[in-house]
Amino acid sequence: MADVADLAGVSLKTVSRVVNNAPHVQPELVERVLAAVSELGFRRNPLASSLRSGQTNATIGLLIEEIANPFYATIAGAAAEVARQHDTMLIIASSEEDPAREEQLLRDMCARRVDGLLVVPAGDDHSFLRAEIELGTPMVFLDRPAGGLLADTVLLDNRGGARAGVRRLVEAGHRRIGILLDSIGVYTMRERLDGAQDALAPAGVPYDTRLVRDGVRDPLAAARVVSELLEGPDPPTAFFSLNNRITLGVIEELHRRGSDAAVLGFDDFDVARLVPYPLTVIAYDTRELARTATELLFHRIEGDRSWPRTVVLPTELVARGAPPR
Amino acid sequence: MADVADLAGVSLKTVSRVVNNAPHVQPELVERVLAAVSELGFRRNPLASSLRSGQTNATIGLLIEEIANPFYATIAGAAAEVARQHDTMLIIASSEEDPAREEQLLRDMCARRVDGLLVVPAGDDHSFLRAEIELGTPMVFLDRPAGGLLADTVLLDNRGGARAGVRRLVEAGHRRIGILLDSIGVYTMRERLDGAQDALAPAGVPYDTRLVRDGVRDPLAAARVVSELLEGPDPPTAFFSLNNRITLGVIEELHRRGSDAAVLGFDDFDVARLVPYPLTVIAYDTRELARTATELLFHRIEGDRSWPRTVVLPTELVARGAPPR
DNA sequence: CGCTATTGTGACAACGTTGTCCAAGCCATA
DNA sequence: TATGGCTTGGACAACGTTGTCACAATAGCG
């Protein structure tokens, strides 16, 4: 900047004024400075700028579990889009579901003085962020609530969606429903399971824990569990899979066996149309989830200091897949 | 930091030494400083640090077309993983295939003094980056080559993969092959098309431009084009779709019609196993692509100043999908 | 013509760090 | 006791920028 000032024959401060479009600079000087800027290829260093001004550095952080997962990729895409509308860069970090790593990454982002933070929580204690929040870094949690912290949160209606889906199964006469889930340790899974129970009880269908299988991590495991349940005594006539990875495995196995069990799956997926089996999915708008959260974050960044909000977005039942063979 | 120094009763510089694990500080003082640090909740500001030291700021930038696209999401995931191994943060920005936006984002990232840049090019002129490269910001291009710039590049063997796939179709006796592509303006599409021609010519199969359809943007369009070709005179007996979005549409339409045309698709996709149609895909390792590029970038960051390299990764033919009904 | 507004410009310090350099203290050796 | 080396701590400037303030130049007024 000093070089530019020398070349243009003005003071360093005048250069600063020009590059910041500050008022009260003679048009002629502006011209000279701009000429010098482009001659020297000068570009303002936003880091130094935000160091001095203490103001925003036009960066927000997004913490997710795993970028390569389409759910989080969609979130990242929507967040990036909103960020871009606010001329803000997005830093993305993956916690890989590891609470220790999550804490380290969040601290690191705060140390970088991001303007705000979007967090899909992995751990269940986020009280270490309280100091940051009080220090003025706005944060919005999405998909899952923060642990031990009152903060803005945007969630899906996991429980309501599961309740509506299972109610439909029950109304269709199913009394034995196999339920497959990834991990009961995850908030969304617990909510979905609670929703299923909500729907069973009033219909007088007993909640049979032998039909509920935790720890189903991938399609292969799902296929195996379906086999077990179908070959056991008093097999289920319907399956409720609590995420789309599981749904794929369930369908594959049912298709292979030529079974006609009903399938209800939480999470939609793009190729669902192509799947050779009829199923009902509990769908939701992932982009909307992220968009809502990011917009809330920018409200906070722009100074909204009102009481923390919790927003719950609706889910929808959708019929998918090819009709049975 | 000054507050910490006061509380610990040492000089500011000593605090700096402690937080940087510098040698030659009395263990007792280290203790006092650390106590003060945790009491005051002090955290080093890496931005100010890198401003002063002029050294790395432990951040690399990744420019892709669109985060929500699984291909780019996978790239981002692999890049993030390698970055993490180097204790480096990853900034991700989407160009949305817009060259002007690409230029702006790349300039912005350079202004933020990232340690290096990973770029999936959207535009076809990147000469504006020459100044940055000379200024010492390492860059690696992946999936597509940079335009008008000699730089490190990691590519897939698009042409070879297409050649091998089409050769197999030809060897199976197909003489009329419908080819569907997204946009001839994209480098990878041109390469794949060239590969197809490479395989047709030596087998004496004419390259019939009426069978080549550009501008097929989504599965629906692909289905429509398949219909047209099949209903036209002298319909194709095989289809080569140049990306997986198109493959989905092609299969859906063929399945609907009960056709038994052969399908060759560029790009693998996770649910390919479930697809109710036999197909051959040209697969490749997206994670490996990104990993190779990111590791090359870190070599450069760590001081490798050798001549720019171009790495081409192989593709593989894989049989996928259910056997015909 | 002197007086005050108004506008344009620049000197200076500060943001939070760290590199450089010097000084003080200590010990060992001659 | 004097000399030298080694360890440790601190003063200072600098990284690239901007906020504050003061000053100079111009215009407007009686």
mmCIF file of C-alpha atoms in Angstrom, chain A residues 8 18 43 67 71 74 78 89 96 109 130 137 154 181 185 191 201 220-221 226 230 238 246 306 308 316:
data_model
loop_
_atom_site.group_PDB
_atom_site.id
_atom_site.type_symbol
_atom_site.label_atom_id
_atom_site.label_comp_id
_atom_site.label_asym_id
_atom_site.label_seq_id
_atom_site.Cartn_x
_atom_site.Cartn_y
_atom_site.Cartn_z
ATOM 1 C CA ALA A 8 0.512 7.893 -6.942
ATOM 2 C CA VAL A 18 -9.664 4.966 -2.189
ATOM 3 C CA ARG A 43 -4.658 -6.123 -3.501
ATOM 4 C CA ILE A 67 -18.493 -33.591 3.630
ATOM 5 C CA PHE A 71 -26.931 -34.899 3.238
ATOM 6 C CA THR A 74 -26.497 -30.486 0.359
ATOM 7 C CA ALA A 78 -27.200 -24.289 0.524
ATOM 8 C CA MET A 89 -16.695 -17.033 2.426
ATOM 9 C CA GLU A 96 -16.128 -37.248 11.489
ATOM 10 C CA MET A 109 -12.610 -21.556 13.790
ATOM 11 C CA ARG A 130 -20.560 -20.526 25.925
ATOM 12 C CA THR A 137 -19.581 -15.102 17.914
ATOM 13 C CA VAL A 154 -33.024 -25.400 13.337
ATOM 14 C CA LEU A 181 -31.637 -47.821 12.948
ATOM 15 C CA GLY A 185 -26.760 -42.578 20.338
ATOM 16 C CA GLU A 191 -36.527 -38.842 17.900
ATOM 17 C CA ALA A 201 -49.426 -46.979 21.239
ATOM 18 C CA LEU A 220 -25.252 -54.851 3.840
ATOM 19 C CA ALA A 221 -25.974 -54.959 7.546
ATOM 20 C CA VAL A 226 -34.011 -58.125 7.253
ATOM 21 C CA LEU A 230 -38.053 -62.573 8.116
ATOM 22 C CA ALA A 238 -43.510 -54.045 7.283
ATOM 23 C CA ILE A 246 -30.590 -48.647 5.623
ATOM 24 C CA SER A 306 -33.143 -11.353 20.513
ATOM 25 C CA PRO A 308 -32.419 -17.732 20.930
ATOM 26 C CA GLU A 316 -43.699 -35.048 4.256
#
